[in-house]
PDB file of C-alpha atoms in Angstrom:
ATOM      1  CA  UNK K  19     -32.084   1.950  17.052  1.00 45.00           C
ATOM      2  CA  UNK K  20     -29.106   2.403  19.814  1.00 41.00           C
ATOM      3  CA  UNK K  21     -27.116   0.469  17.707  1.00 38.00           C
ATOM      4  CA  UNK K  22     -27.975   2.790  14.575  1.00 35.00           C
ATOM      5  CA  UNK K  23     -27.160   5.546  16.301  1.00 36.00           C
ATOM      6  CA  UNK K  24     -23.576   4.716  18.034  1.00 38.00           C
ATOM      7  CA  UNK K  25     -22.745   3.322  14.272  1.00 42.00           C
ATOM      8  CA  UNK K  26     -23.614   6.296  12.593  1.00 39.00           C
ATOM      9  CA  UNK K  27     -21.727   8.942  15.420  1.00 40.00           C
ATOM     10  CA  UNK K  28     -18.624   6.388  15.197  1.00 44.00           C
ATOM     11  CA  UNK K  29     -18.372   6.534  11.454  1.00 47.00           C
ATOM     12  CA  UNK K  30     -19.052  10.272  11.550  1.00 43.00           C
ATOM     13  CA  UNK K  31     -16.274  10.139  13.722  1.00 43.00           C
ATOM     14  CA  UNK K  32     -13.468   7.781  12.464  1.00 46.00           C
ATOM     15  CA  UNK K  33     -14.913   7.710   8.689  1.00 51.00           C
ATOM     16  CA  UNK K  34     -11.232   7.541   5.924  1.00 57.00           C
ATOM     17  CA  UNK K  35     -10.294   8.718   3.109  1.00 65.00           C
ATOM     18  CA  UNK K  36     -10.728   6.424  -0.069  1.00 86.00           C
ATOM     19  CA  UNK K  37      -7.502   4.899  -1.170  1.00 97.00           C
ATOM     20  CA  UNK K  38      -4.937   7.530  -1.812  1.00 98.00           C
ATOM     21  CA  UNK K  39      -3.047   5.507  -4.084  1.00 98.00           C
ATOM     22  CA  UNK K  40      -3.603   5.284  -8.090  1.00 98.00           C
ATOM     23  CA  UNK K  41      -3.164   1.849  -9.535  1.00 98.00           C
ATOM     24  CA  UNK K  42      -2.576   0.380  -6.757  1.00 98.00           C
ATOM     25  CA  UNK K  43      -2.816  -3.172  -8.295  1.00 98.00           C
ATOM     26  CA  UNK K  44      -1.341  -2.429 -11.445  1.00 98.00           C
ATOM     27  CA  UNK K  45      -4.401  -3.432 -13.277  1.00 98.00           C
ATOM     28  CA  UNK K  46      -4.625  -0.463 -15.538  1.00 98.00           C
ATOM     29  CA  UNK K  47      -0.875  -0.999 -18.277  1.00 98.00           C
ATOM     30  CA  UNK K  48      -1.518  -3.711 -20.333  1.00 96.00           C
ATOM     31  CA  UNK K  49       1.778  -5.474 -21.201  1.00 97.00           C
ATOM     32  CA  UNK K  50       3.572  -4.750 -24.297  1.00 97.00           C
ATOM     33  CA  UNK K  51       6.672  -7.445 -24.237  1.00 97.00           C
ATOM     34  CA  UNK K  52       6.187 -11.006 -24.116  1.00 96.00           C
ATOM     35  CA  UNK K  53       9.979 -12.282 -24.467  1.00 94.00           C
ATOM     36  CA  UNK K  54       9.941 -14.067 -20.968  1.00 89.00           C
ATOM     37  CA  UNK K  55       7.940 -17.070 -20.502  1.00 91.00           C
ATOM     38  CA  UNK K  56       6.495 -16.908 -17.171  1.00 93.00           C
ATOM     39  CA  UNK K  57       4.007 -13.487 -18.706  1.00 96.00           C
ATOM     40  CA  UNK K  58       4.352 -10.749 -20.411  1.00 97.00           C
ATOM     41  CA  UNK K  59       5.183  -7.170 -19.216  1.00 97.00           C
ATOM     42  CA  UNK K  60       5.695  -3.684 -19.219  1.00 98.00           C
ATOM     43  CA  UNK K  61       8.260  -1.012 -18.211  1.00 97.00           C
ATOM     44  CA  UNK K  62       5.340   1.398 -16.733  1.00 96.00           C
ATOM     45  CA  UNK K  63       3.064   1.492 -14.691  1.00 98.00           C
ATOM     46  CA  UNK K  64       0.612   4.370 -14.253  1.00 98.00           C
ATOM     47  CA  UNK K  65       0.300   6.546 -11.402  1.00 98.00           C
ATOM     48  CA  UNK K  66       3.985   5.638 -10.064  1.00 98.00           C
ATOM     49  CA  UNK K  67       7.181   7.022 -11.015  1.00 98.00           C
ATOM     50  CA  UNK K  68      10.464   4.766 -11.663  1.00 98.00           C
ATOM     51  CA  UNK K  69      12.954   5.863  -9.412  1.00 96.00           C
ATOM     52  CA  UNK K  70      16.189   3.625 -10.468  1.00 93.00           C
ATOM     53  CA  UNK K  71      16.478  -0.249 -11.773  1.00 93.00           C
ATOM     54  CA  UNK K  72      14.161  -1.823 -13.428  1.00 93.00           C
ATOM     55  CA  UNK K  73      10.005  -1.235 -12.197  1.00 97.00           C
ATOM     56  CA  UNK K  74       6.526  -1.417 -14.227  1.00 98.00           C
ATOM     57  CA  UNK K  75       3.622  -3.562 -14.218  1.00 98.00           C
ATOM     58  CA  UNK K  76       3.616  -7.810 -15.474  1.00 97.00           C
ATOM     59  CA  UNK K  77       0.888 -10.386 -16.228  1.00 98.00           C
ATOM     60  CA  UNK K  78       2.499 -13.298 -14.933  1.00 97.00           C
ATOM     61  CA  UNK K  79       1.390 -16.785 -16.042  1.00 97.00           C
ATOM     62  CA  UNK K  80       0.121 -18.380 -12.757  1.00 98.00           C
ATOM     63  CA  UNK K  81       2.046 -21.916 -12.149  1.00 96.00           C
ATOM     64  CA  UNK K  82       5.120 -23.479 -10.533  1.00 92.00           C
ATOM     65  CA  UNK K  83       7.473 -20.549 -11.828  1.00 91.00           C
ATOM     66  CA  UNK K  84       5.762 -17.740 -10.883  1.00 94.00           C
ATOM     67  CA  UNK K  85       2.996 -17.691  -8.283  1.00 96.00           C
ATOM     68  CA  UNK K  86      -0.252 -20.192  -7.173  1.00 96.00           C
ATOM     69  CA  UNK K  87      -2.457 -16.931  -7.768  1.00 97.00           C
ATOM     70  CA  UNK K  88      -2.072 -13.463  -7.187  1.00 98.00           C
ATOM     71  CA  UNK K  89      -3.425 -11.039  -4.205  1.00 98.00           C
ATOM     72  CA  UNK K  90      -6.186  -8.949  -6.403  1.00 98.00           C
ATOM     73  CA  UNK K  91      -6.729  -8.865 -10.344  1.00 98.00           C
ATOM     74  CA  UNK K  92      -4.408 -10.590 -12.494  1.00 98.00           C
ATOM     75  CA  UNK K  93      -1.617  -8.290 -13.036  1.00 98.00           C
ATOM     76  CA  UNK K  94       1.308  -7.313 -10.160  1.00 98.00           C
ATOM     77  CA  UNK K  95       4.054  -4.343 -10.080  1.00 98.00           C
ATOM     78  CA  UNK K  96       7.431  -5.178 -10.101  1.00 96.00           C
ATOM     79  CA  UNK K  97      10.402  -3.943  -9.117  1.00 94.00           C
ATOM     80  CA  UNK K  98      14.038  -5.836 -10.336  1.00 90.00           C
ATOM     81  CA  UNK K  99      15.662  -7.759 -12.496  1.00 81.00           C
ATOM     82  CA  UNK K 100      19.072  -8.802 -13.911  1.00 73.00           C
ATOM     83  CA  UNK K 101      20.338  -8.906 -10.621  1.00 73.00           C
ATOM     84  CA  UNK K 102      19.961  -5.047  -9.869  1.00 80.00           C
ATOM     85  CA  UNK K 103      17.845  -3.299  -7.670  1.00 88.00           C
ATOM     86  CA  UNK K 104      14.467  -1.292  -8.448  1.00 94.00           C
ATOM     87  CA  UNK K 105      12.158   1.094  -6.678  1.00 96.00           C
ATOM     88  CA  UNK K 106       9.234   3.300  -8.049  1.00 98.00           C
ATOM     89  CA  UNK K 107       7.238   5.725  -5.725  1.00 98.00           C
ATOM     90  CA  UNK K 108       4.187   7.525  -5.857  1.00 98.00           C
ATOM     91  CA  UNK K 109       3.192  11.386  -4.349  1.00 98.00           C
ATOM     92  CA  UNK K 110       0.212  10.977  -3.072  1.00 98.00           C
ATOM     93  CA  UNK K 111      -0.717  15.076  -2.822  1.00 97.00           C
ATOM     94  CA  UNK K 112      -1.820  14.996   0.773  1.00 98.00           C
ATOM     95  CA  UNK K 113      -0.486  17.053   2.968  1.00 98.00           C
ATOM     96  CA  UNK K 114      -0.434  15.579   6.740  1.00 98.00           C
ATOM     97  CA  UNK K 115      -1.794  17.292   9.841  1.00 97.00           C
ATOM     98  CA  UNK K 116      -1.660  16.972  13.309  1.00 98.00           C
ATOM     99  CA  UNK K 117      -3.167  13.667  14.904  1.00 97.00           C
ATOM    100  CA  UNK K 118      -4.774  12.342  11.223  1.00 98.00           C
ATOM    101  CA  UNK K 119      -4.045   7.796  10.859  1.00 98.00           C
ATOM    102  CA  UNK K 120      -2.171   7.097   7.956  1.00 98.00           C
ATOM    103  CA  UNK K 121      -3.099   3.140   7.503  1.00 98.00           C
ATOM    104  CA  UNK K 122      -0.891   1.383   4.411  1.00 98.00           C
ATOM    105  CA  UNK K 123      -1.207  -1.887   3.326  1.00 98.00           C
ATOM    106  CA  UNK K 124       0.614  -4.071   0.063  1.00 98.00           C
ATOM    107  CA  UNK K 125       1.144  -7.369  -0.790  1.00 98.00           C
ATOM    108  CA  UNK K 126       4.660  -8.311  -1.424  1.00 96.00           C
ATOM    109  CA  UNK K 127       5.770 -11.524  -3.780  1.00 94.00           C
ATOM    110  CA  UNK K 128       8.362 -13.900  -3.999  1.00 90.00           C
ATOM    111  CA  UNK K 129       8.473 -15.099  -8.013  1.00 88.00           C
ATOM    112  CA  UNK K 130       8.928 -19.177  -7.375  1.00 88.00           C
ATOM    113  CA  UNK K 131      11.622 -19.584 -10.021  1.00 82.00           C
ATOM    114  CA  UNK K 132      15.047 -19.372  -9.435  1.00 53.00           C
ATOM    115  CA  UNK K 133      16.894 -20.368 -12.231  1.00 41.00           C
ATOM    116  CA  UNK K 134      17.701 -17.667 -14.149  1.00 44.00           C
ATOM    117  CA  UNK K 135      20.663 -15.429 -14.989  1.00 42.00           C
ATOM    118  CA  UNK K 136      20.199 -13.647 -12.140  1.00 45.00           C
ATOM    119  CA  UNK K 137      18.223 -14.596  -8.202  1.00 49.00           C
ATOM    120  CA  UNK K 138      14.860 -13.621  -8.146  1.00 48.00           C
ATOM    121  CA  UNK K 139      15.251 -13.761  -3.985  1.00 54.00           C
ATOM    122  CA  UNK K 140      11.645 -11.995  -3.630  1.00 59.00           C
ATOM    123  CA  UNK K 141      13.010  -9.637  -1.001  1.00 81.00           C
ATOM    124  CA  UNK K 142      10.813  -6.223  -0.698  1.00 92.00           C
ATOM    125  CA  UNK K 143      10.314  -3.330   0.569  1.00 96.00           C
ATOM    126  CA  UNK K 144       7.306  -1.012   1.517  1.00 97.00           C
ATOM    127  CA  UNK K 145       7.757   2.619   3.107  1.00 98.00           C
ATOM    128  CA  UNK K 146       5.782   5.222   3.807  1.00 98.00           C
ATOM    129  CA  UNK K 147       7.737   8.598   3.619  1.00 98.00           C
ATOM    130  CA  UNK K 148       7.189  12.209   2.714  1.00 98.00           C
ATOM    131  CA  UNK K 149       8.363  13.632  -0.534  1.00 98.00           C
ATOM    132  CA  UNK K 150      11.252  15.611   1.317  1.00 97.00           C
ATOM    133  CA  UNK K 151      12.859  12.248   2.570  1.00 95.00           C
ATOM    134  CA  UNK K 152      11.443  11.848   6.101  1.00 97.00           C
ATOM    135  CA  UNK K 153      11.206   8.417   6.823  1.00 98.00           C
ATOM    136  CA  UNK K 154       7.361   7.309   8.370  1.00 97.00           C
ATOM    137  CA  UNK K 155       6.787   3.608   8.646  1.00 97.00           C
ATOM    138  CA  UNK K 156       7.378   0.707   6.675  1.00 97.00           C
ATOM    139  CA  UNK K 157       8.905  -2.244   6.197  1.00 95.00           C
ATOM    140  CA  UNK K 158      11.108  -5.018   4.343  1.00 95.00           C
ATOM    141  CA  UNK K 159       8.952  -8.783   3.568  1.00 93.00           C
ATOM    142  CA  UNK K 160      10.354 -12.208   1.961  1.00 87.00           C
ATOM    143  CA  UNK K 161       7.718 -13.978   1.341  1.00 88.00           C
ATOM    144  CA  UNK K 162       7.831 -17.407   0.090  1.00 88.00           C
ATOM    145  CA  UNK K 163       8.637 -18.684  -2.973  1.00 88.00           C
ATOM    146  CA  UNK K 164       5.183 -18.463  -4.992  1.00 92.00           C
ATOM    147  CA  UNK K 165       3.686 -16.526  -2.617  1.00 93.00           C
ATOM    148  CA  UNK K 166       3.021 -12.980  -1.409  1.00 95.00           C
ATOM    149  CA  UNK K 167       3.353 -12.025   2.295  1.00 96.00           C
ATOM    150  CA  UNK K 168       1.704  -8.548   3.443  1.00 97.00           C
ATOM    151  CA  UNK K 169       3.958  -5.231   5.169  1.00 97.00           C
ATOM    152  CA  UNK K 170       0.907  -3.410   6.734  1.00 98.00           C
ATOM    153  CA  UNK K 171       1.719  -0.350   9.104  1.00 97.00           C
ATOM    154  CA  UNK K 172      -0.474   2.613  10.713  1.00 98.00           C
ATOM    155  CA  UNK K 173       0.704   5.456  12.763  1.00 98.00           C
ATOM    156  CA  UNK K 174      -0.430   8.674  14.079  1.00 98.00           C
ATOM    157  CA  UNK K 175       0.464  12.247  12.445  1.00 98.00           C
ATOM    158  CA  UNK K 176       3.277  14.004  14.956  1.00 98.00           C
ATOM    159  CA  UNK K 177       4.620  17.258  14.912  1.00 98.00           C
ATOM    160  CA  UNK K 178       7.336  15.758  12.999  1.00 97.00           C
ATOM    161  CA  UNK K 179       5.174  14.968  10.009  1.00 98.00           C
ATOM    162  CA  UNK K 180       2.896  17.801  10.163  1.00 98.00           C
ATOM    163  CA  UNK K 181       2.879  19.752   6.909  1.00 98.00           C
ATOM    164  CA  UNK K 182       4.596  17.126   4.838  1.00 98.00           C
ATOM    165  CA  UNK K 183       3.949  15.471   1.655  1.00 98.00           C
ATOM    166  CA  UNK K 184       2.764  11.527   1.978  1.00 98.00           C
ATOM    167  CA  UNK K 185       4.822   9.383  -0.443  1.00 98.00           C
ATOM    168  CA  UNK K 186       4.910   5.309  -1.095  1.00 98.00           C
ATOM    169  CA  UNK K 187       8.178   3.672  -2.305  1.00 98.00           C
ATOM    170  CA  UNK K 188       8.338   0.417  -3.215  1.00 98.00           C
ATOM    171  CA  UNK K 189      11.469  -1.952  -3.923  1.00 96.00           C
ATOM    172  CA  UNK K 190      14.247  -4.732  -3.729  1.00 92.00           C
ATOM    173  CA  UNK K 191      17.327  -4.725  -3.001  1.00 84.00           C
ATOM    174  CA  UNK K 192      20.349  -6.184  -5.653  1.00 75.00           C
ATOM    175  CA  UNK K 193      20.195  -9.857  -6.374  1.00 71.00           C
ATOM    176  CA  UNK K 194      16.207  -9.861  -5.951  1.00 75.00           C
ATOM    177  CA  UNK K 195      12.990  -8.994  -7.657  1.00 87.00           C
ATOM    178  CA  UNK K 196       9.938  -8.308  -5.965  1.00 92.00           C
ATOM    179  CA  UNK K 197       6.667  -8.039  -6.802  1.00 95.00           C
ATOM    180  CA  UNK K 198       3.527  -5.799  -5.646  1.00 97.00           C
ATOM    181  CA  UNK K 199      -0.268  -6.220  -5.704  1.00 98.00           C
ATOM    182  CA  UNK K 200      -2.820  -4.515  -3.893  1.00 98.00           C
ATOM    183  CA  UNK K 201      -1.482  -1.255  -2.203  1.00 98.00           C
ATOM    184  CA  UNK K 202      -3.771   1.003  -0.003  1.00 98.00           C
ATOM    185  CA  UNK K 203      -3.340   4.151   1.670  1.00 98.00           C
ATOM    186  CA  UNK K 204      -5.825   5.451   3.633  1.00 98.00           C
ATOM    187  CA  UNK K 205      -6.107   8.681   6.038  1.00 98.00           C
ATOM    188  CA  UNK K 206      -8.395   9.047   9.124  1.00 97.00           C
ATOM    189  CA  UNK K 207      -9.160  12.639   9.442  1.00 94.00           C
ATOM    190  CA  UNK K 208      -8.846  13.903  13.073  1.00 91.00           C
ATOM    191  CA  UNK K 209     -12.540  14.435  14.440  1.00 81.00           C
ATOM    192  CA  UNK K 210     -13.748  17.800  14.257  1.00 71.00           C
ATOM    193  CA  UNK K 211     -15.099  19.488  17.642  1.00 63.00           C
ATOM    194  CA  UNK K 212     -18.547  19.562  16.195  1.00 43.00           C
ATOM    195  CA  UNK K 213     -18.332  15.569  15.663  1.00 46.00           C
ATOM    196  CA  UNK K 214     -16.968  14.503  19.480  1.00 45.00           C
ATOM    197  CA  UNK K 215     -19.357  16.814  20.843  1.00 43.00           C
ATOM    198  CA  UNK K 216     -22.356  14.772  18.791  1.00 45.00           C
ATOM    199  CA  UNK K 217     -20.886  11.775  19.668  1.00 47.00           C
ATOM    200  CA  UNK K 218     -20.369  12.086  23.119  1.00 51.00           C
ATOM    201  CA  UNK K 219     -24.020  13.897  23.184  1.00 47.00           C
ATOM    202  CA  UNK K 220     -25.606  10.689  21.363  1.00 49.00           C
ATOM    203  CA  UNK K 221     -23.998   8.427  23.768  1.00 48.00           C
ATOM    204  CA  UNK K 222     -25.141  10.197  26.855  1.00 50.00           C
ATOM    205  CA  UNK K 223     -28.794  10.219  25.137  1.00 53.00           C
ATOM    206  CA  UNK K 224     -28.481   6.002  24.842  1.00 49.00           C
ATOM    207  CA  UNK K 225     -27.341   6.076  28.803  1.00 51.00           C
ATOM    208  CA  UNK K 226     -30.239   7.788  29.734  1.00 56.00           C
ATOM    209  CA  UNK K 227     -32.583   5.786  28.037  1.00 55.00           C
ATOM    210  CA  UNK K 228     -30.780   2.934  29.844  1.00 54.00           C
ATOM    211  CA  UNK K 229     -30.946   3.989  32.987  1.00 56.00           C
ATOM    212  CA  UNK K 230     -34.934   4.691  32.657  1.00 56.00           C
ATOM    213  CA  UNK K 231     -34.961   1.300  31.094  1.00 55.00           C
TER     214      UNK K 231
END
């Protein structure tokens, strides 16, 4: 029962938001050209906005030239491609206060095959920002060839960020491609008052009972 109760309180406490992100495995565009061998593919990709370069969503053909399997579902964004750079974001429409977690989490790919017109180097990036520019957290991966490699990052609302916009942006730089699977954002509301004080009033209730024990 103890345990019950100190699980319930702490999930009163600490419970998140769902996943702020739409599409964030690029499951829902089905692709539309199928001119490149390793999958087919598609210059969208709902729920995030193209920014510059080449971005959408692509089925790739699991094997030797593109990856072993992929992190969730069986499609992946993309960002890249004839040797330019990419980058799509998403506005999330939450607006940040004081002291909330902002917890963000993506899988980043390197495509396996090299040998094309232009290097598929599998360099990524993954930033949290606001939708004014401010820079959060973030950061860039490589993974290796075949494979994706995770940029996970959490931080703590400051004054700074209070009042802003959450954004995403994913992307490569020139000479690269990178692909994206499996991107959450979550957001741990600060504890109300109310909450601690039920909390802090349950877990004086279990020492009690301890010390009569």
């Amino acid at each position: 029962m103890k345990f019950l109760m100190i699980g319930a309180l702490a999930g009163l406490a600490l419970s998140a938001n769902a996943n702020l992100l739409t599409n964030g495995s690029f499951e829902v565009d089905a692709p539309t050209n199928f001119d490149n061998a390793d999958g087919g593919y598609t210059f969208s990709a709902s729920g995030w906005t193209p920014v510059y370069g080449y971005s959408g969503s692509w089925a790739p053909i699991l094997g030797v030239n593109t990856f072993g399997s992929l992190p969730d579902g069986v499609q992946a964004g993309f960002t890249g491609g004839d040797n330019a750079a990419g980058q799509m974001l998403q506005d999330t429409g939450h607006i940040l206060s004081l002291g909330e977690t902002v917890s963000f989490s993506v899988e980043v790919g390197h495509r396996a095959n090299l040998a094309q017109t232009y290097n598929m180097g599998g360099q990524g990036y993954a930033f949290v920002t606001t939708t004014d520019g401010f820079f959060a957290s973030g950061s860039w991966l490589t993974a290796a060839p075949g494979t994706f490699g995770t940029v996970s990052t959490s931080f703590v609302v400051d004054a700074s960020l209070v009042g802003r916009e959450l954004r995403v942006l994913l992307g490569n730089n020139a000479g690269n491609q990178a692909s994206f699977d499996n991107a959450v954002l979550d957001v741990a509301p600060v504890p109300e008052p109310a909450t601690m004080a039920a909390l802090g009033l349950g877990l004086a209730s279990l020492a009690r009972r301890r010390r009569k024990a």
